[in-house]
PDB file of C-alpha atoms in Angstrom:
ATOM      1  CA  ASN A  50      40.705 -28.955  23.769  1.00 70.00           C
ATOM      2  CA  ALA A  51      37.430 -27.767  22.246  1.00 78.00           C
ATOM      3  CA  GLY A  52      36.240 -31.170  20.987  1.00 93.00           C
ATOM      4  CA  VAL A  53      33.658 -30.740  18.221  1.00 96.00           C
ATOM      5  CA  THR A  54      32.451 -27.249  17.391  1.00 96.00           C
ATOM      6  CA  GLN A  55      29.739 -26.111  14.980  1.00 97.00           C
ATOM      7  CA  THR A  56      29.174 -22.775  13.302  1.00 97.00           C
ATOM      8  CA  PRO A  57      26.677 -21.107  13.356  1.00 96.00           C
ATOM      9  CA  LYS A  58      24.512 -22.007  16.357  1.00 96.00           C
ATOM     10  CA  PHE A  59      21.307 -20.675  14.815  1.00 97.00           C
ATOM     11  CA  ARG A  60      20.316 -19.424  11.386  1.00 96.00           C
ATOM     12  CA  VAL A  61      17.171 -18.308   9.613  1.00 97.00           C
ATOM     13  CA  LEU A  62      17.029 -18.737   5.837  1.00 96.00           C
ATOM     14  CA  LYS A  63      14.498 -17.917   3.198  1.00 97.00           C
ATOM     15  CA  THR A  64      13.434 -20.600   0.746  1.00 97.00           C
ATOM     16  CA  GLY A  65      15.961 -20.849  -2.056  1.00 97.00           C
ATOM     17  CA  GLN A  66      18.879 -19.343  -0.164  1.00 97.00           C
ATOM     18  CA  SER A  67      22.102 -21.250   0.291  1.00 96.00           C
ATOM     19  CA  MET A  68      24.355 -21.684   3.282  1.00 96.00           C
ATOM     20  CA  THR A  69      27.215 -23.746   4.659  1.00 97.00           C
ATOM     21  CA  LEU A  70      27.438 -25.260   8.109  1.00 97.00           C
ATOM     22  CA  LEU A  71      30.932 -25.744   9.458  1.00 97.00           C
ATOM     23  CA  CYS A  72      32.034 -28.534  11.753  1.00 97.00           C
ATOM     24  CA  ALA A  73      35.506 -28.631  13.261  1.00 97.00           C
ATOM     25  CA  GLN A  74      37.139 -31.208  15.537  1.00 96.00           C
ATOM     26  CA  ASP A  75      40.510 -31.076  17.269  1.00 95.00           C
ATOM     27  CA  MET A  76      40.724 -34.732  18.313  1.00 93.00           C
ATOM     28  CA  ASN A  77      42.377 -35.970  15.115  1.00 93.00           C
ATOM     29  CA  HIS A  78      39.423 -38.262  14.430  1.00 94.00           C
ATOM     30  CA  GLU A  79      39.200 -39.986  11.063  1.00 93.00           C
ATOM     31  CA  TYR A  80      35.442 -40.241  10.845  1.00 95.00           C
ATOM     32  CA  MET A  81      32.985 -37.378  10.726  1.00 96.00           C
ATOM     33  CA  TYR A  82      29.213 -37.294  10.365  1.00 97.00           C
ATOM     34  CA  TRP A  83      26.332 -34.936   9.739  1.00 97.00           C
ATOM     35  CA  TYR A  84      22.907 -35.736  11.215  1.00 97.00           C
ATOM     36  CA  ARG A  85      19.605 -33.985  11.334  1.00 97.00           C
ATOM     37  CA  GLN A  86      17.262 -34.264  14.293  1.00 96.00           C
ATOM     38  CA  ASP A  87      13.541 -33.825  13.861  1.00 93.00           C
ATOM     39  CA  PRO A  88      10.851 -34.283  16.523  1.00 86.00           C
ATOM     40  CA  GLY A  89       9.912 -37.933  17.006  1.00 81.00           C
ATOM     41  CA  MET A  90      12.457 -39.192  14.482  1.00 81.00           C
ATOM     42  CA  GLY A  91      15.718 -39.450  16.384  1.00 86.00           C
ATOM     43  CA  LEU A  92      18.904 -38.656  14.483  1.00 93.00           C
ATOM     44  CA  ARG A  93      19.144 -39.405  10.790  1.00 94.00           C
ATOM     45  CA  LEU A  94      22.446 -39.579   8.960  1.00 94.00           C
ATOM     46  CA  ILE A  95      22.837 -37.123   6.088  1.00 96.00           C
ATOM     47  CA  HIS A  96      26.431 -37.669   4.934  1.00 97.00           C
ATOM     48  CA  TYR A  97      29.594 -38.995   6.454  1.00 96.00           C
ATOM     49  CA  SER A  98      33.330 -39.116   5.819  1.00 95.00           C
ATOM     50  CA  VAL A  99      35.831 -41.843   6.642  1.00 93.00           C
ATOM     51  CA  GLY A 100      38.856 -39.651   6.013  1.00 92.00           C
ATOM     52  CA  GLU A 101      40.212 -36.471   4.474  1.00 93.00           C
ATOM     53  CA  GLY A 102      39.018 -36.092   0.894  1.00 93.00           C
ATOM     54  CA  THR A 103      36.297 -38.755   1.188  1.00 94.00           C
ATOM     55  CA  THR A 104      32.545 -38.414   1.595  1.00 96.00           C
ATOM     56  CA  ALA A 105      29.589 -40.790   1.384  1.00 95.00           C
ATOM     57  CA  LYS A 106      25.810 -40.585   1.459  1.00 95.00           C
ATOM     58  CA  GLY A 107      23.801 -41.478   4.502  1.00 93.00           C
ATOM     59  CA  GLU A 108      20.113 -42.084   4.978  1.00 91.00           C
ATOM     60  CA  VAL A 109      18.766 -38.648   3.930  1.00 95.00           C
ATOM     61  CA  PRO A 110      21.325 -37.009   1.578  1.00 96.00           C
ATOM     62  CA  ASP A 111      18.992 -35.259  -0.874  1.00 96.00           C
ATOM     63  CA  GLY A 112      19.336 -31.477  -0.900  1.00 96.00           C
ATOM     64  CA  TYR A 113      22.698 -31.489   0.881  1.00 97.00           C
ATOM     65  CA  ASN A 114      26.324 -31.595  -0.180  1.00 97.00           C
ATOM     66  CA  VAL A 115      29.447 -32.044   1.908  1.00 97.00           C
ATOM     67  CA  SER A 116      33.180 -31.598   1.663  1.00 97.00           C
ATOM     68  CA  ARG A 117      36.126 -32.743   3.760  1.00 97.00           C
ATOM     69  CA  LEU A 118      39.141 -30.919   2.394  1.00 94.00           C
ATOM     70  CA  LYS A 119      40.928 -30.957   5.744  1.00 95.00           C
ATOM     71  CA  LYS A 120      40.859 -33.760   8.275  1.00 95.00           C
ATOM     72  CA  GLN A 121      39.588 -31.510  11.040  1.00 96.00           C
ATOM     73  CA  ASN A 122      36.749 -29.887   9.085  1.00 97.00           C
ATOM     74  CA  PHE A 123      33.530 -31.238   7.623  1.00 98.00           C
ATOM     75  CA  LEU A 124      31.265 -28.811   5.777  1.00 98.00           C
ATOM     76  CA  LEU A 125      27.572 -29.281   5.081  1.00 98.00           C
ATOM     77  CA  GLY A 126      26.053 -27.225   2.299  1.00 97.00           C
ATOM     78  CA  LEU A 127      22.484 -26.432   1.387  1.00 96.00           C
ATOM     79  CA  GLU A 128      22.378 -25.142  -2.184  1.00 91.00           C
ATOM     80  CA  SER A 129      18.705 -24.130  -2.248  1.00 96.00           C
ATOM     81  CA  ALA A 130      17.072 -24.312   1.166  1.00 96.00           C
ATOM     82  CA  ALA A 131      13.539 -25.666   1.524  1.00 97.00           C
ATOM     83  CA  PRO A 132      11.158 -25.516   4.522  1.00 96.00           C
ATOM     84  CA  SER A 133      11.544 -29.314   4.863  1.00 96.00           C
ATOM     85  CA  GLN A 134      15.172 -28.682   5.833  1.00 97.00           C
ATOM     86  CA  THR A 135      14.120 -26.871   8.992  1.00 97.00           C
ATOM     87  CA  SER A 136      15.798 -28.971  11.642  1.00 97.00           C
ATOM     88  CA  VAL A 137      18.575 -29.206  14.190  1.00 97.00           C
ATOM     89  CA  TYR A 138      21.833 -30.338  12.615  1.00 98.00           C
ATOM     90  CA  PHE A 139      24.488 -32.207  14.540  1.00 97.00           C
ATOM     91  CA  CYS A 140      28.032 -32.954  13.573  1.00 97.00           C
ATOM     92  CA  ALA A 141      29.925 -35.824  15.164  1.00 97.00           C
ATOM     93  CA  SER A 142      33.369 -37.326  14.949  1.00 96.00           C
ATOM     94  CA  GLY A 143      34.702 -40.731  15.861  1.00 92.00           C
ATOM     95  CA  VAL A 144      37.685 -43.046  15.799  1.00 86.00           C
ATOM     96  CA  ALA A 145      38.071 -46.671  14.796  1.00 82.00           C
ATOM     97  CA  GLY A 146      38.195 -49.160  17.615  1.00 81.00           C
ATOM     98  CA  SER A 147      35.898 -47.643  20.200  1.00 80.00           C
ATOM     99  CA  TRP A 148      33.472 -46.380  17.557  1.00 87.00           C
ATOM    100  CA  SER A 149      32.111 -43.907  20.096  1.00 89.00           C
ATOM    101  CA  GLN A 150      30.898 -40.669  18.578  1.00 91.00           C
ATOM    102  CA  TYR A 151      31.529 -37.197  19.940  1.00 94.00           C
ATOM    103  CA  PHE A 152      28.941 -34.611  19.060  1.00 96.00           C
ATOM    104  CA  GLY A 153      28.982 -30.879  18.482  1.00 96.00           C
ATOM    105  CA  PRO A 154      26.428 -28.616  20.182  1.00 96.00           C
ATOM    106  CA  GLY A 155      24.115 -28.508  17.165  1.00 96.00           C
ATOM    107  CA  THR A 156      22.917 -25.872  14.707  1.00 97.00           C
ATOM    108  CA  ARG A 157      19.291 -24.889  14.658  1.00 96.00           C
ATOM    109  CA  LEU A 158      18.168 -23.991  11.138  1.00 97.00           C
ATOM    110  CA  LEU A 159      14.844 -22.422  10.298  1.00 97.00           C
ATOM    111  CA  VAL A 160      13.840 -22.147   6.632  1.00 97.00           C
ATOM    112  CA  LEU A 161      10.938 -19.832   5.944  1.00 96.00           C
TER     113      LEU A 161
ATOM    114  CA  ALA B  74      18.501 -53.536   7.102  1.00 77.00           C
ATOM    115  CA  GLN B  75      19.165 -52.813  10.722  1.00 82.00           C
ATOM    116  CA  THR B  76      16.543 -51.114  12.877  1.00 91.00           C
ATOM    117  CA  VAL B  77      16.466 -49.746  16.414  1.00 95.00           C
ATOM    118  CA  THR B  78      13.253 -49.460  18.421  1.00 96.00           C
ATOM    119  CA  GLN B  79      12.650 -47.542  21.614  1.00 96.00           C
ATOM    120  CA  SER B  80       9.092 -48.316  22.591  1.00 95.00           C
ATOM    121  CA  GLN B  81       8.796 -45.899  25.525  1.00 95.00           C
ATOM    122  CA  PRO B  82       8.385 -42.322  24.271  1.00 94.00           C
ATOM    123  CA  GLU B  83       8.241 -40.899  27.805  1.00 96.00           C
ATOM    124  CA  MET B  84       9.035 -42.093  31.304  1.00 97.00           C
ATOM    125  CA  SER B  85       9.269 -40.580  34.727  1.00 97.00           C
ATOM    126  CA  VAL B  86      10.990 -41.658  37.924  1.00 97.00           C
ATOM    127  CA  GLN B  87      11.286 -40.327  41.434  1.00 98.00           C
ATOM    128  CA  GLU B  88      14.620 -38.976  42.517  1.00 97.00           C
ATOM    129  CA  ALA B  89      16.835 -41.708  44.045  1.00 97.00           C
ATOM    130  CA  GLU B  90      14.776 -44.482  42.431  1.00 97.00           C
ATOM    131  CA  THR B  91      15.841 -46.848  39.666  1.00 98.00           C
ATOM    132  CA  VAL B  92      14.521 -46.749  36.112  1.00 98.00           C
ATOM    133  CA  THR B  93      15.059 -48.949  33.077  1.00 98.00           C
ATOM    134  CA  LEU B  94      14.814 -47.732  29.491  1.00 98.00           C
ATOM    135  CA  SER B  95      14.270 -50.337  26.814  1.00 98.00           C
ATOM    136  CA  CYS B  96      15.815 -50.703  23.383  1.00 98.00           C
ATOM    137  CA  THR B  97      15.495 -53.485  20.865  1.00 97.00           C
ATOM    138  CA  TYR B  98      17.292 -53.832  17.562  1.00 97.00           C
ATOM    139  CA  ASP B  99      17.181 -56.035  14.549  1.00 94.00           C
ATOM    140  CA  THR B 100      20.218 -57.380  12.737  1.00 92.00           C
ATOM    141  CA  SER B 101      21.469 -60.621  11.284  1.00 91.00           C
ATOM    142  CA  GLU B 102      25.101 -59.621  11.816  1.00 90.00           C
ATOM    143  CA  ASN B 103      27.385 -60.513  14.717  1.00 89.00           C
ATOM    144  CA  ASN B 104      30.003 -57.757  14.836  1.00 91.00           C
ATOM    145  CA  TYR B 105      28.370 -54.601  16.118  1.00 94.00           C
ATOM    146  CA  TYR B 106      28.342 -52.065  18.926  1.00 95.00           C
ATOM    147  CA  LEU B 107      25.511 -50.554  20.926  1.00 96.00           C
ATOM    148  CA  PHE B 108      25.389 -47.170  22.613  1.00 96.00           C
ATOM    149  CA  TRP B 109      23.216 -45.065  24.844  1.00 97.00           C
ATOM    150  CA  TYR B 110      23.396 -41.298  24.397  1.00 97.00           C
ATOM    151  CA  LYS B 111      21.871 -38.665  26.648  1.00 97.00           C
ATOM    152  CA  GLN B 112      20.528 -35.364  25.347  1.00 96.00           C
ATOM    153  CA  PRO B 113      19.694 -32.916  28.155  1.00 95.00           C
ATOM    154  CA  PRO B 114      17.736 -29.690  27.549  1.00 91.00           C
ATOM    155  CA  SER B 115      21.012 -28.062  26.496  1.00 91.00           C
ATOM    156  CA  ARG B 116      20.730 -30.253  23.365  1.00 91.00           C
ATOM    157  CA  GLN B 117      24.304 -31.555  23.665  1.00 93.00           C
ATOM    158  CA  MET B 118      24.539 -35.269  22.866  1.00 94.00           C
ATOM    159  CA  ILE B 119      26.570 -37.071  25.528  1.00 95.00           C
ATOM    160  CA  LEU B 120      27.778 -40.660  25.397  1.00 95.00           C
ATOM    161  CA  VAL B 121      26.488 -42.576  28.410  1.00 97.00           C
ATOM    162  CA  ILE B 122      27.649 -46.126  27.809  1.00 96.00           C
ATOM    163  CA  ARG B 123      28.774 -48.509  25.067  1.00 95.00           C
ATOM    164  CA  GLN B 124      28.677 -52.262  24.600  1.00 95.00           C
ATOM    165  CA  GLU B 125      30.568 -54.476  22.190  1.00 93.00           C
ATOM    166  CA  ALA B 126      28.389 -57.310  20.916  1.00 93.00           C
ATOM    167  CA  TYR B 127      31.157 -59.871  21.314  1.00 91.00           C
ATOM    168  CA  LYS B 128      31.408 -59.177  25.049  1.00 89.00           C
ATOM    169  CA  GLN B 129      29.003 -61.120  27.220  1.00 85.00           C
ATOM    170  CA  GLN B 130      29.654 -58.962  30.271  1.00 92.00           C
ATOM    171  CA  ASN B 131      27.258 -56.069  30.628  1.00 94.00           C
ATOM    172  CA  ALA B 132      28.827 -52.609  30.545  1.00 94.00           C
ATOM    173  CA  THR B 133      28.666 -50.380  33.618  1.00 94.00           C
ATOM    174  CA  GLU B 134      29.500 -46.706  34.101  1.00 93.00           C
ATOM    175  CA  ASN B 135      28.896 -45.529  37.666  1.00 95.00           C
ATOM    176  CA  ARG B 136      25.092 -45.353  38.115  1.00 97.00           C
ATOM    177  CA  PHE B 137      24.444 -46.479  34.537  1.00 97.00           C
ATOM    178  CA  SER B 138      24.416 -50.110  33.484  1.00 97.00           C
ATOM    179  CA  VAL B 139      23.043 -52.108  30.602  1.00 97.00           C
ATOM    180  CA  ASN B 140      21.277 -55.421  30.269  1.00 97.00           C
ATOM    181  CA  PHE B 141      22.526 -56.779  26.955  1.00 96.00           C
ATOM    182  CA  GLN B 142      20.593 -59.799  25.739  1.00 95.00           C
ATOM    183  CA  LYS B 143      22.155 -60.686  22.402  1.00 94.00           C
ATOM    184  CA  ALA B 144      19.818 -63.534  21.498  1.00 93.00           C
ATOM    185  CA  ALA B 145      16.774 -61.413  22.274  1.00 95.00           C
ATOM    186  CA  LYS B 146      18.375 -58.381  20.557  1.00 96.00           C
ATOM    187  CA  SER B 147      17.659 -56.267  23.574  1.00 96.00           C
ATOM    188  CA  PHE B 148      19.809 -53.517  25.080  1.00 97.00           C
ATOM    189  CA  SER B 149      18.185 -51.810  28.062  1.00 97.00           C
ATOM    190  CA  LEU B 150      19.680 -49.022  30.164  1.00 98.00           C
ATOM    191  CA  LYS B 151      19.314 -49.026  33.931  1.00 98.00           C
ATOM    192  CA  ILE B 152      19.812 -45.796  35.839  1.00 98.00           C
ATOM    193  CA  SER B 153      20.259 -46.278  39.568  1.00 98.00           C
ATOM    194  CA  ASP B 154      19.825 -43.594  42.225  1.00 97.00           C
ATOM    195  CA  SER B 155      18.237 -41.257  39.668  1.00 97.00           C
ATOM    196  CA  GLN B 156      19.216 -37.610  39.939  1.00 97.00           C
ATOM    197  CA  LEU B 157      17.495 -34.468  38.692  1.00 97.00           C
ATOM    198  CA  GLY B 158      20.371 -34.015  36.252  1.00 96.00           C
ATOM    199  CA  ASP B 159      19.423 -37.284  34.566  1.00 97.00           C
ATOM    200  CA  THR B 160      16.362 -35.574  33.087  1.00 97.00           C
ATOM    201  CA  ALA B 161      16.973 -35.814  29.336  1.00 97.00           C
ATOM    202  CA  MET B 162      16.167 -37.583  26.090  1.00 97.00           C
ATOM    203  CA  TYR B 163      17.942 -40.914  25.861  1.00 98.00           C
ATOM    204  CA  PHE B 164      18.827 -42.426  22.504  1.00 97.00           C
ATOM    205  CA  CYS B 165      19.845 -45.969  21.785  1.00 97.00           C
ATOM    206  CA  ALA B 166      22.206 -46.396  18.822  1.00 96.00           C
ATOM    207  CA  PHE B 167      23.493 -49.326  16.790  1.00 96.00           C
ATOM    208  CA  PHE B 168      26.779 -49.452  14.870  1.00 93.00           C
ATOM    209  CA  LEU B 169      27.589 -52.240  12.449  1.00 91.00           C
ATOM    210  CA  SER B 170      31.309 -52.789  11.963  1.00 88.00           C
ATOM    211  CA  GLY B 171      32.483 -52.114   8.439  1.00 85.00           C
ATOM    212  CA  THR B 172      29.589 -49.826   7.526  1.00 87.00           C
ATOM    213  CA  TYR B 173      30.774 -46.700   9.401  1.00 84.00           C
ATOM    214  CA  LYS B 174      27.128 -45.818   9.950  1.00 86.00           C
ATOM    215  CA  TYR B 175      25.045 -45.504  13.088  1.00 91.00           C
ATOM    216  CA  ILE B 176      21.319 -46.068  13.454  1.00 93.00           C
ATOM    217  CA  PHE B 177      19.499 -44.255  16.213  1.00 94.00           C
ATOM    218  CA  GLY B 178      16.226 -45.013  17.921  1.00 95.00           C
ATOM    219  CA  THR B 179      13.564 -42.350  18.249  1.00 94.00           C
ATOM    220  CA  GLY B 180      14.425 -41.669  21.876  1.00 95.00           C
ATOM    221  CA  THR B 181      12.861 -41.886  25.329  1.00 97.00           C
ATOM    222  CA  ARG B 182      12.182 -38.695  27.241  1.00 97.00           C
ATOM    223  CA  LEU B 183      13.007 -39.265  30.912  1.00 98.00           C
ATOM    224  CA  LYS B 184      11.873 -36.919  33.619  1.00 97.00           C
ATOM    225  CA  VAL B 185      13.267 -37.258  37.128  1.00 97.00           C
ATOM    226  CA  LEU B 186      10.840 -35.935  39.728  1.00 97.00           C
ATOM    227  CA  ALA B 187      11.909 -34.277  42.964  1.00 95.00           C
TER     228      ALA B 187
END
């Protein structure tokens, strides 16, 4: 039981490049989330999904897109990376009732 | 809009001592949940403890307990018998039922001293 996994662990991009971050969970959770963590700012919600085929905007969605084609996967895309998107990105999943979130190990992204 | 405030950016405690981390939140709603997450140097976010707002009894998980004061909108975390492995960032989080969204505080960096 791997829990929540994220790919890749670390990536360096040049301004304007695109990339996709993959999040996978094997706990059959309905809800999935993408956060970014910046120094002194805690975790901020980018996008989230309440089920397969659904997505919704969070607090800081600009510059990102997401897709949830399969229940176990939640993809975060950067179409044209900017230095302001340098951050650590966390994926999380959760289930109704307890509302506890389970986090992946994070992806560190550096945009030059 | 809901907000979460952690007013202590950094704290330290001697090994085996007790420390309390503070968290306050602002909401006009009644049906919500509160969480404490731990983020050690490995960066992995780990759930420490959760509290349902409708429960008056404070949650406890081994050495970790909370002091939930609903009227004061306060949710502090007490760590007893602190261990070196408790050194981490601690985040308070608020979840409002029906919104599916969590709001995190800015964190408190705790250092346990040998």
